[in-house]
Rosetta silent file (secondary structure, phi, psi, omega in degrees, C-alpha in Angstrom):
SEQUENCE: MVTVSETDGAAATQTTAASAGTEPETEADTETELRDELARLREQNRRLRAEYDAAQRRGYRRSALGMAALGVLALVGAAAFPVQATVLIALGGTGLFAAVLTYYLTPERFVAVPVGERINQAHTRTVANLVDELGLSDDRWYVPTPERPEYARLFIPQQAGTAPPTSAPDTLVISEDPDQRGLAIVPTGDGLYEYFLETVSGQPATEPVAIARQVADAVVESFELADAAGVDPDREGGRIAIQISEPVYGDLSDPDHPIISVLAVGVATGISEPVRVEVLDDEWSDGLVVLEF
SCORE:     score description
SCORE:     0.000 S_00000001
   1 L     0.000  137.038  178.871   10.774  -71.456   19.572 S_00000001
   2 L  -112.025  125.249 -177.952    7.782  -69.543   20.892 S_00000001
   3 L  -108.134  132.086  179.330    5.441  -67.942   18.316 S_00000001
   4 L  -112.578  121.996 -179.746    3.140  -65.040   19.200 S_00000001
   5 L   -75.563  163.840  178.656    0.199  -64.412   16.870 S_00000001
   6 H   -62.573  -35.852  179.671   -1.005  -60.922   15.855 S_00000001
   7 H   -66.005  -44.524  178.382   -4.201  -61.474   17.850 S_00000001
   8 H   -64.102  -37.106  179.345   -2.286  -62.362   20.959 S_00000001
   9 H   -65.863  -41.593  178.901   -0.001  -59.345   20.439 S_00000001
  10 H   -64.118  -41.722  179.334   -2.951  -56.939   20.108 S_00000001
  11 H   -63.926  -38.492  178.919   -4.547  -58.411   23.198 S_00000001
  12 H   -65.464  -38.920  178.754   -1.297  -58.025   25.098 S_00000001
  13 H   -63.064  -45.084  179.217   -1.025  -54.400   24.016 S_00000001
  14 H   -63.290  -40.294  179.969   -4.558  -53.642   25.185 S_00000001
  15 H   -63.990  -39.496  178.779   -3.905  -55.448   28.480 S_00000001
  16 H   -64.950  -43.197  179.253   -0.730  -53.412   29.002 S_00000001
  17 H   -63.884  -40.312 -179.519   -2.561  -50.118   28.260 S_00000001
  18 H   -67.619  -40.363 -179.604   -5.372  -51.051   30.615 S_00000001
  19 H   -66.865  -28.369  177.959   -2.950  -52.053   33.372 S_00000001
  20 L   -80.920   -5.508  177.488   -1.173  -48.689   32.989 S_00000001
  21 L    80.812   22.192 -179.351   -4.479  -46.875   33.474 S_00000001
  22 L  -122.712  155.938  177.622   -4.549  -45.278   29.985 S_00000001
  23 L  -107.655  145.751  176.194   -6.861  -45.607   27.046 S_00000001
  24 L   -62.307  137.345 -175.910   -5.660  -45.867   23.431 S_00000001
  25 L   -69.181  129.842  179.683   -5.862  -42.469   21.722 S_00000001
  26 L   -98.418  169.721  178.072   -8.794  -42.189   19.351 S_00000001
  27 H   -62.913  -36.199  178.418   -9.246  -39.990   16.264 S_00000001
  28 H   -64.322  -39.661  178.296  -11.678  -37.788   18.198 S_00000001
  29 H   -63.576  -42.280  178.958   -9.066  -37.206   20.912 S_00000001
  30 H   -62.361  -43.052  179.307   -6.479  -36.214   18.291 S_00000001
  31 H   -63.588  -40.100  178.247   -8.890  -33.778   16.640 S_00000001
  32 H   -63.063  -42.447  179.175   -9.704  -32.219   20.017 S_00000001
  33 H   -63.228  -41.462  179.163   -6.012  -31.756   20.769 S_00000001
  34 H   -64.043  -40.348  178.575   -5.430  -30.119   17.374 S_00000001
  35 H   -64.970  -41.270  178.297   -8.325  -27.732   17.919 S_00000001
  36 H   -63.529  -41.208  179.234   -7.006  -26.795   21.353 S_00000001
  37 H   -65.357  -39.619  177.472   -3.544  -26.218   19.910 S_00000001
  38 H   -63.671  -41.270  177.990   -4.999  -24.051   17.110 S_00000001
  39 H   -63.150  -40.580  178.422   -6.929  -22.000   19.661 S_00000001
  40 H   -65.282  -39.606  178.967   -3.758  -21.503   21.697 S_00000001
  41 H   -66.237  -40.166  177.883   -1.815  -20.391   18.601 S_00000001
  42 H   -63.468  -41.421  178.802   -4.544  -17.919   17.617 S_00000001
  43 H   -65.567  -37.792  178.146   -4.554  -16.468   21.112 S_00000001
  44 H   -66.639  -41.328  177.145   -0.788  -16.185   21.041 S_00000001
  45 H   -63.038  -41.942  178.061   -0.876  -14.401   17.661 S_00000001
  46 H   -61.837  -41.784 -179.651   -3.518  -12.002   18.956 S_00000001
  47 H   -66.370  -40.503  179.421   -1.417  -11.284   22.033 S_00000001
  48 H   -65.872  -39.192  177.494    1.737  -10.727   19.960 S_00000001
  49 H   -64.096  -41.492  179.079   -0.103   -8.324   17.632 S_00000001
  50 H   -64.120  -40.259  179.090   -1.436   -6.402   20.634 S_00000001
  51 H   -67.281  -38.035  178.166    2.050   -6.215   22.155 S_00000001
  52 H   -64.094  -45.765  178.241    3.528   -5.042   18.847 S_00000001
  53 H   -61.946  -41.594  179.702    0.920   -2.284   18.498 S_00000001
  54 H   -63.731  -40.014  178.593    1.463   -1.251   22.118 S_00000001
  55 H   -64.407  -39.986  177.522    5.230   -1.077   21.593 S_00000001
  56 H   -64.598  -42.016  179.101    4.763    1.094   18.509 S_00000001
  57 H   -65.670  -38.380  177.773    2.420    3.427   20.384 S_00000001
  58 H   -62.761  -36.853  176.982    4.862    3.674   23.274 S_00000001
  59 H   -62.329  -43.488  177.215    7.553    4.709   20.818 S_00000001
  60 H   -63.040  -43.105 -177.668    5.330    7.507   19.481 S_00000001
  61 H   -66.412  -38.952  177.154    4.421    8.606   23.001 S_00000001
  62 H   -63.715  -38.971  176.610    8.060    8.677   24.097 S_00000001
  63 H   -62.296  -41.530  178.907    8.875   10.835   21.084 S_00000001
  64 H   -63.164  -43.422  178.892    6.043   13.179   22.045 S_00000001
  65 H   -64.357  -37.948  178.300    7.296   13.426   25.635 S_00000001
  66 H   -64.086  -43.711  178.521   10.818   14.095   24.406 S_00000001
  67 H   -67.097  -36.008  176.957    9.675   16.939   22.148 S_00000001
  68 H   -64.927  -40.711  179.024    7.531   18.361   24.949 S_00000001
  69 H   -63.725  -41.523  177.467   10.510   18.303   27.310 S_00000001
  70 H   -64.241  -38.387  178.304   12.652   20.124   24.751 S_00000001
  71 H   -63.674  -44.677  178.801    9.874   22.684   24.261 S_00000001
  72 H   -64.367  -41.684  179.347    9.580   23.349   27.987 S_00000001
  73 H   -61.821  -39.239  178.876   13.367   23.556   28.315 S_00000001
  74 H   -66.209  -39.001  178.387   13.507   26.104   25.499 S_00000001
  75 H   -67.222  -38.768  176.016   10.816   28.243   27.160 S_00000001
  76 H   -63.755  -41.044  177.817   12.672   28.108   30.464 S_00000001
  77 H   -63.414  -33.465  178.298   15.824   29.120   28.632 S_00000001
  78 H   -63.255  -37.253  177.586   13.973   32.066   27.083 S_00000001
  79 H   -71.496  -32.127 -177.723   13.219   33.355   30.587 S_00000001
  80 H   -82.783  -27.288 -178.215   16.819   32.822   31.710 S_00000001
  81 L  -126.634   83.527 -175.787   18.453   34.322   28.608 S_00000001
  82 H   -58.434  -27.646 -177.559   16.397   37.323   27.420 S_00000001
  83 H   -63.267  -37.864 -179.263   18.864   38.047   24.604 S_00000001
  84 H  -100.117   18.961 -173.085   17.956   34.784   22.865 S_00000001
  85 H   -60.002  -41.189 -175.987   14.319   34.866   23.965 S_00000001
  86 H   -61.379  -47.538 -179.281   12.830   35.166   20.466 S_00000001
  87 H   -65.945  -43.140 -177.061   14.640   32.114   19.099 S_00000001
  88 H   -68.954  -35.820  177.501   14.039   30.035   22.222 S_00000001
  89 H   -65.793  -42.739  177.670   10.329   30.901   22.380 S_00000001
  90 H   -62.770  -41.808  178.605    9.902   29.884   18.743 S_00000001
  91 H   -65.401  -40.636  179.205   11.798   26.653   19.388 S_00000001
  92 H   -66.101  -42.932  178.005    9.745   25.936   22.501 S_00000001
  93 H   -63.414  -40.266  177.962    6.452   26.566   20.768 S_00000001
  94 H   -63.539  -42.720  179.811    7.469   24.322   17.864 S_00000001
  95 H   -63.256  -43.311  179.636    8.490   21.533   20.231 S_00000001
  96 H   -67.546  -40.212  178.650    5.239   21.651   22.189 S_00000001
  97 H   -63.412  -44.203  178.781    3.143   21.798   19.023 S_00000001
  98 H   -64.388  -35.635  179.001    4.993   18.805   17.538 S_00000001
  99 H   -64.857  -42.722  179.202    4.562   16.910   20.801 S_00000001
 100 H   -63.448  -44.919  179.510    0.792   17.431   20.781 S_00000001
 101 H   -62.422  -46.072 -178.946    0.502   16.318   17.154 S_00000001
 102 H   -61.913  -39.755 -177.005    2.663   13.237   17.707 S_00000001
 103 H   -69.252  -45.525 -173.644    0.735   12.215   20.815 S_00000001
 104 H   -87.819  -14.650  178.814   -2.774   12.589   19.437 S_00000001
 105 L  -102.632   16.817  176.790   -2.052   11.412   15.886 S_00000001
 106 L   -64.253  126.416  179.292   -0.491    8.127   16.962 S_00000001
 107 L   -61.432  145.235  178.103   -1.966    5.340   14.768 S_00000001
 108 L   -83.196  -22.572 -178.841   -4.190    2.850   16.561 S_00000001
 109 L  -141.255  141.482 -179.628   -3.120   -0.033   14.345 S_00000001
 110 L  -117.657  131.831  179.470    0.096   -0.807   12.496 S_00000001
 111 L  -107.292  121.946 -179.030    0.228   -2.966    9.376 S_00000001
 112 L   -64.420  147.605 -178.343    3.527   -4.720    8.741 S_00000001
 113 H   -57.743  -42.659 -179.973    5.130   -4.101    5.345 S_00000001
 114 H   -58.654  -30.019  178.816    5.055   -7.807    4.313 S_00000001
 115 H   -64.892  -51.389  178.145    1.249   -7.819    4.703 S_00000001
 116 H   -63.332  -35.124  178.982    0.775   -4.940    2.272 S_00000001
 117 H   -61.740  -42.291 -178.965    3.416   -6.413   -0.018 S_00000001
 118 H   -70.861  -35.636  174.959    1.509   -9.679   -0.359 S_00000001
 119 H   -62.864  -44.222  179.603   -1.772   -7.876   -1.008 S_00000001
 120 H   -65.319  -37.346  178.761   -0.082   -5.850   -3.729 S_00000001
 121 H   -62.428  -39.185  179.302    1.476   -9.007   -5.220 S_00000001
 122 H   -62.487  -45.323  178.507   -1.946  -10.628   -5.548 S_00000001
 123 H   -63.804  -41.653 -179.002   -3.317   -7.619   -7.471 S_00000001
 124 H   -61.987  -44.979  179.320   -0.184   -7.474   -9.634 S_00000001
 125 H   -64.096  -38.330  179.650   -0.420  -11.141  -10.595 S_00000001
 126 H   -62.137  -48.369 -179.415   -4.113  -10.793  -11.428 S_00000001
 127 H   -64.980  -42.965 -179.242   -3.554   -7.856  -13.774 S_00000001
 128 H   -62.465  -40.917  178.411   -0.473   -9.463  -15.347 S_00000001
 129 H   -65.370  -40.259  177.674   -2.360  -12.711  -16.015 S_00000001
 130 H   -63.305  -42.272  179.314   -5.248  -10.838  -17.624 S_00000001
 131 H   -61.696  -43.811 -179.304   -2.857   -8.915  -19.853 S_00000001
 132 H   -67.393  -46.135 -175.103   -1.126  -12.120  -20.953 S_00000001
 133 H   -70.343  -31.457  179.315   -4.281  -14.170  -21.537 S_00000001
 134 H   -90.589   -4.117  178.552   -6.059  -11.394  -23.454 S_00000001
 135 L    65.308   44.370 -177.186   -2.970  -10.519  -25.482 S_00000001
 136 L   -88.324  166.540 -177.712   -2.959   -6.858  -24.480 S_00000001
 137 L   -84.517 -179.145  177.756   -0.250   -4.276  -25.098 S_00000001
 138 L   -90.810    0.080  179.738    2.132   -2.651  -22.630 S_00000001
 139 L   -69.570  144.829  178.001    0.367    0.730  -22.853 S_00000001
 140 L  -132.603  116.247  178.492   -1.221    2.072  -19.661 S_00000001
 141 E  -117.740  131.178  173.665   -3.830    4.832  -19.798 S_00000001
 142 E  -105.314  113.457 -169.723   -5.532    6.319  -16.749 S_00000001
 143 E  -111.142  123.650  178.331   -8.850    7.699  -17.930 S_00000001
 144 E   -68.690  153.597  179.071  -11.062    9.986  -15.786 S_00000001
 145 E  -102.286  118.683 -177.394  -14.747    9.149  -15.405 S_00000001
 146 L   -60.203  -35.405 -176.958  -17.059   12.065  -16.335 S_00000001
 147 L   -73.270  -23.007  176.829  -19.854   10.872  -14.049 S_00000001
 148 E  -135.603   88.636 -170.811  -17.448   10.780  -11.070 S_00000001
 149 E   -60.499  -23.629 -177.270  -14.708   13.363  -11.698 S_00000001
 150 E   -85.649    2.584 -179.252  -12.614   12.332   -8.686 S_00000001
 151 E  -119.774  161.569  177.442  -12.168    8.775  -10.012 S_00000001
 152 E  -144.664  169.035  176.916  -10.366    7.228  -12.964 S_00000001
 153 E  -126.850  147.483  174.832   -9.964    3.852  -14.640 S_00000001
 154 E   -89.585  117.921  179.708   -6.878    2.044  -15.876 S_00000001
 155 E  -109.237  124.406  178.168   -7.341    1.231  -19.569 S_00000001
 156 E  -114.770  106.264 -176.362   -4.974   -1.285  -21.199 S_00000001
 157 E   -74.611  159.998  178.071   -5.535   -1.371  -24.986 S_00000001
 158 L   -74.363  -37.797 -179.210   -5.109   -4.436  -27.119 S_00000001
 159 L  -111.243  134.185  179.379   -2.935   -2.622  -29.634 S_00000001
 160 L   -70.256  149.493  176.203   -0.067   -0.337  -28.642 S_00000001
 161 L    82.909    4.190  179.405   -0.060    3.247  -29.820 S_00000001
 162 L   -84.735  154.285  179.091   -3.847    3.611  -29.996 S_00000001
 163 L   -72.456  145.775 -179.023   -5.624    6.664  -28.665 S_00000001
 164 L   -74.519  159.804  175.397   -7.329    6.256  -25.286 S_00000001
 165 L   -67.614  154.923 -179.663  -11.118    6.329  -24.976 S_00000001
 166 L   -73.033  -21.134  175.911  -12.708    9.658  -24.180 S_00000001
 167 L  -143.347  157.243 -177.294  -14.330    8.175  -21.073 S_00000001
 168 L   -65.150  122.019 -177.232  -13.659    5.134  -18.937 S_00000001
 169 L   -85.718 -171.763  175.463  -15.386    2.145  -20.606 S_00000001
 170 L   -67.937  174.360 -175.681  -16.696   -1.110  -19.180 S_00000001
 171 L   -61.009  -53.870  176.652  -14.296   -3.685  -17.781 S_00000001
 172 E  -101.325  117.070 -176.866  -14.011   -5.746  -20.958 S_00000001
 173 E   -98.744  104.161  179.323  -13.984   -3.530  -24.035 S_00000001
 174 L  -113.731  113.442 -175.072  -15.122   -5.569  -27.033 S_00000001
 175 L  -137.055  156.466  174.872  -15.528   -3.481  -30.148 S_00000001
 176 L   -67.940  -25.134  178.228  -15.496   -3.949  -33.902 S_00000001
 177 L   -86.573  115.085 -178.944  -12.749   -1.343  -33.975 S_00000001
 178 H   -58.796  -27.176 -178.935   -9.475   -3.026  -32.885 S_00000001
 179 H   -69.660  -15.470 -177.030   -8.197    0.337  -31.667 S_00000001
 180 H  -107.134    4.459 -179.775  -10.915    0.432  -29.014 S_00000001
 181 L   -85.616  147.024  178.676  -10.498   -3.073  -27.615 S_00000001
 182 E   165.773 -160.165 -177.476   -8.898   -3.603  -24.256 S_00000001
 183 E  -129.244  133.037  177.513   -9.348   -3.931  -20.511 S_00000001
 184 E  -124.089  121.805 -176.938  -10.513   -1.259  -18.066 S_00000001
 185 E  -129.070  163.876  174.551  -10.137   -1.887  -14.331 S_00000001
 186 L   -76.048  120.309 -177.069  -10.388    0.010  -11.077 S_00000001
 187 L   -79.841  159.153  176.409   -6.809    1.088  -10.281 S_00000001
 188 L   -64.598  -25.948 -179.447   -5.178    0.880   -6.872 S_00000001
 189 H   -70.082  -14.827 -179.519   -4.715    4.640   -7.060 S_00000001
 190 H   -60.085  -54.432 -179.467   -8.471    5.214   -6.854 S_00000001
 191 H   -66.705  -37.583  178.534   -8.713    4.550   -3.128 S_00000001
 192 H   -65.589  -39.508  179.196   -5.391    6.237   -2.411 S_00000001
 193 H   -69.386  -34.988  175.900   -6.441    9.371   -4.283 S_00000001
 194 H   -61.268  -41.891  177.138   -9.741    9.418   -2.406 S_00000001
 195 H   -66.530  -37.352  176.081   -7.762    9.362    0.841 S_00000001
 196 H   -58.837  -42.123  179.496   -5.525   12.131   -0.547 S_00000001
 197 H   -63.466  -30.303  179.229   -8.611   14.295   -1.136 S_00000001
 198 H   -75.827  -24.984 -174.441   -9.596   13.807    2.522 S_00000001
 199 H  -105.477  -17.259 -176.465   -6.199   14.873    3.835 S_00000001
 200 L   -68.348  144.639  178.326   -5.075   17.598    1.410 S_00000001
 201 L   -82.936  117.735 -177.830   -5.190   21.166    2.663 S_00000001
 202 L    78.843 -158.241 -179.561   -7.691   23.112    0.554 S_00000001
 203 L   -89.209  143.478  175.957   -8.654   22.098   -2.954 S_00000001
 204 L   -66.232  151.201 -178.472   -6.369   19.942   -5.101 S_00000001
 205 L   -69.579  159.056  177.529   -4.677   21.743   -7.970 S_00000001
 206 L  -113.700   -1.617  176.071   -5.967   21.506  -11.521 S_00000001
 207 L   -93.578  135.682 -168.915   -2.647   22.244  -13.230 S_00000001
 208 H   -57.469  -44.981 -178.012   -0.724   19.015  -14.043 S_00000001
 209 H   -67.642  -40.921 -178.590    2.616   19.862  -12.441 S_00000001
 210 H   -64.976  -45.598 -179.201    1.008   21.290   -9.309 S_00000001
 211 H   -69.226  -34.869  177.211   -1.301   18.318   -8.718 S_00000001
 212 H   -62.168  -40.563  179.304    1.568   15.900   -9.448 S_00000001
 213 H   -69.482  -36.876  177.169    3.659   17.609   -6.758 S_00000001
 214 H   -62.530  -46.795 -178.759    0.777   17.532   -4.281 S_00000001
 215 H   -69.374  -37.705  178.491    0.218   13.813   -4.788 S_00000001
 216 H   -62.013  -40.006  176.226    3.976   13.094   -4.781 S_00000001
 217 H   -62.468  -40.435  179.482    4.258   14.815   -1.389 S_00000001
 218 H   -66.595  -37.502  178.483    1.386   12.682   -0.092 S_00000001
 219 H   -58.672  -38.729 -177.601    3.057    9.509   -1.406 S_00000001
 220 H   -86.225  -49.409 -171.063    6.149   10.293    0.675 S_00000001
 221 H   -84.980  -42.256 -175.097    4.784   12.123    3.722 S_00000001
 222 H   -92.613  -50.741 -176.274    1.272   10.712    4.250 S_00000001
 223 L   -82.839  -24.496 -178.803    1.264    7.271    2.609 S_00000001
 224 L    55.441   43.351  179.668    4.992    6.566    3.257 S_00000001
 225 L   -92.640   -8.676  179.254    5.164    4.487    0.085 S_00000001
 226 L  -157.014  160.360  178.791    8.578    5.856   -0.950 S_00000001
 227 L   -77.044  -32.830 -179.201   11.531    7.734    0.502 S_00000001
 228 E  -157.982  153.504  177.068   11.332   10.523   -2.077 S_00000001
 229 E  -149.336  103.265 -178.350    9.410   11.532   -5.205 S_00000001
 230 E   -99.857  134.149 -176.893   10.713   14.460   -7.254 S_00000001
 231 E  -105.241  127.915 -179.615    8.599   16.036  -10.003 S_00000001
 232 E  -131.174  107.752 -178.284   10.303   17.535  -13.081 S_00000001
 233 E   -75.828  151.889  174.744    8.037   18.989  -15.827 S_00000001
 234 L   -75.120  136.721 -177.855    8.942   18.886  -19.501 S_00000001
 235 L   -62.209  -32.080 -178.285    9.848   22.329  -20.841 S_00000001
 236 L   -86.271   -6.054  179.576    7.653   21.826  -23.896 S_00000001
 237 L    82.798  164.849  177.730    4.687   20.665  -21.791 S_00000001
 238 L    86.977   -6.383  179.455    2.593   17.562  -22.088 S_00000001
 239 E  -143.864  147.913  175.744    4.941   15.379  -20.038 S_00000001
 240 E  -134.425  129.202  175.642    6.012   15.092  -16.404 S_00000001
 241 E  -102.229  132.305 -179.235    8.974   13.065  -15.174 S_00000001
 242 E  -126.033  119.649  178.954    8.823   11.775  -11.608 S_00000001
 243 E   -94.133  117.061 -176.253   11.885   10.272   -9.921 S_00000001
 244 E  -109.508  127.090 -177.829   10.826    7.792   -7.222 S_00000001
 245 E  -110.245  131.130  173.573   13.356    6.601   -4.651 S_00000001
 246 L    52.636   62.867  175.165   13.071    3.394   -2.611 S_00000001
 247 L   -64.187  144.211 -176.807    9.437    2.339   -3.198 S_00000001
 248 L   -74.327  -42.901 -173.109    8.075    0.200   -0.358 S_00000001
 249 L  -109.388  131.807  166.087    6.034   -2.228   -2.459 S_00000001
 250 L    58.313 -166.291  178.937    7.035   -4.191   -5.519 S_00000001
 251 L  -103.240  140.356 -178.726    8.755   -3.046   -8.693 S_00000001
 252 L   -62.037  -22.128  179.024    7.715    0.197  -10.368 S_00000001
 253 L   -79.950   -4.859  176.629    7.378   -1.700  -13.656 S_00000001
 254 L   -62.352  144.239  177.802    4.562   -3.815  -12.170 S_00000001
 255 L   -63.949  129.620  178.183    1.190   -3.159  -13.802 S_00000001
 256 L    59.222   47.000  174.756   -0.789   -0.606  -11.787 S_00000001
 257 L   -60.547  138.364 -174.192    1.908   -0.091   -9.156 S_00000001
 258 H   -54.223  -42.028 -178.313    0.308    1.802   -6.194 S_00000001
 259 H   -66.546  -50.707 -179.320    2.659    4.815   -6.400 S_00000001
 260 H   -63.040  -38.766 -177.731    2.381    5.223  -10.157 S_00000001
 261 H   -61.971  -48.186 -177.705   -1.351    4.566  -10.019 S_00000001
 262 H   -69.010  -34.082  176.870   -2.150    7.299   -7.506 S_00000001
 263 H   -65.055  -45.677 -178.959    0.090    9.793   -9.331 S_00000001
 264 H   -67.960  -40.768  177.415   -1.583    9.055  -12.681 S_00000001
 265 H   -62.134  -42.531  179.702   -5.079    9.095  -11.181 S_00000001
 266 H   -60.934  -46.529 -179.737   -4.336   12.427   -9.507 S_00000001
 267 H   -68.671  -42.928 -178.386   -3.098   14.080  -12.699 S_00000001
 268 H   -61.536  -44.623  179.552   -5.845   12.535  -14.876 S_00000001
 269 H   -74.417  -30.660 -179.934   -8.643   13.685  -12.570 S_00000001
 270 H   -67.550  -40.397 -178.434   -6.985   17.033  -11.940 S_00000001
 271 H  -100.606   -3.075  179.296   -6.765   17.988  -15.620 S_00000001
 272 L    58.050   40.398  177.787   -9.795   15.881  -16.701 S_00000001
 273 L  -140.925  152.831  176.314   -7.776   14.193  -19.451 S_00000001
 274 L   -63.750  146.666 -179.596   -6.371   10.693  -19.998 S_00000001
 275 E  -125.876  128.543  178.145   -2.806   10.195  -18.808 S_00000001
 276 E   -97.010  138.516 -177.134   -0.383    7.663  -20.294 S_00000001
 277 E  -111.055  135.150  174.780    2.240    6.075  -18.020 S_00000001
 278 E  -135.572  126.555  178.469    5.714    4.965  -19.049 S_00000001
 279 E  -103.697  120.627  178.341    8.258    3.483  -16.639 S_00000001
 280 E   -90.918  110.964 -173.134   11.895    3.849  -17.708 S_00000001
 281 L  -112.744   20.497  176.232   13.682    0.841  -16.279 S_00000001
 282 L   -78.522  172.148 -174.111   17.105    1.046  -17.904 S_00000001
 283 L   -66.640  -18.844 -179.344   20.249    1.396  -15.769 S_00000001
 284 L   -93.495  -11.404 -173.877   20.383    5.163  -16.327 S_00000001
 285 L  -128.585   37.362 -177.446   16.748    5.857  -15.447 S_00000001
 286 L   -63.028  126.229  178.433   16.086    3.706  -12.395 S_00000001
 287 L    80.171   11.872 -178.671   12.908    4.820  -10.650 S_00000001
 288 E   -98.235  125.935 -179.790   11.936    7.335  -13.364 S_00000001
 289 E  -119.344  136.119  179.973    8.275    7.484  -14.357 S_00000001
 290 E  -115.319  126.523  173.838    6.903    9.621  -17.200 S_00000001
 291 E  -104.892  123.262 -177.871    3.302   10.825  -17.285 S_00000001
 292 E  -116.041  133.766 -177.408    2.143   11.921  -20.730 S_00000001
 293 L  -142.138    0.000    0.000   -1.091   13.810  -21.339 S_00000001
């Protein structure tokens, strides 16, 4: 029997590595390789994002070229068929106008839906944890700020059924009166409503139903946060029902959902009064939100 000690085995291994012309890999070499691999992955992600954005822009540009071609074809048809000239000229002008808008209003950057979804989930979990740990109610009040009329705050009272504050309070509302205790935070609708004010044509309405319809149109057409949002006022006044179809992010029952938040902020700032939000989540009222003021 021939016995080989651990020392002899290690020496043999080193001799074999040296004879093969290689050095044993050190921790520094491994770290260098990992850094190089990380750099390559980052470069690949950057390249893939650039290719994705370019593909999206090409899609917009192709749509613009298609509408321009239809517009030119309609104008040519107007010259060839004088009887239908009025209709064809209108169609051609519409096609060319839409082509110009599509071409020059192509977004420079596209954000994938999962990215926004995860950002919204983080905010939702934060608010939900605060509500649970502070023992707050399910009431949601969007209160306008007198010093900045275009902004509002989300106030969550400790006790349900209490009247909202006349103005947006500090973040943590600690009062001797239990009816005035609660949490006031900056809602997600604040930034969205600010963007709405930049894009709306003319001045926003000050009547609750009108401003609700303006913001609902922006939610669907400008923000693309839902497929549809229909506004139905209560005949007796003081309430607005909004039916929201296929929201992009989260569940409408989430605290401070972006769609509900911007609608409530818009109505609250438009009428300069607090607005209470109620989401009806039974099987007969899926996607129905009620704003009470």
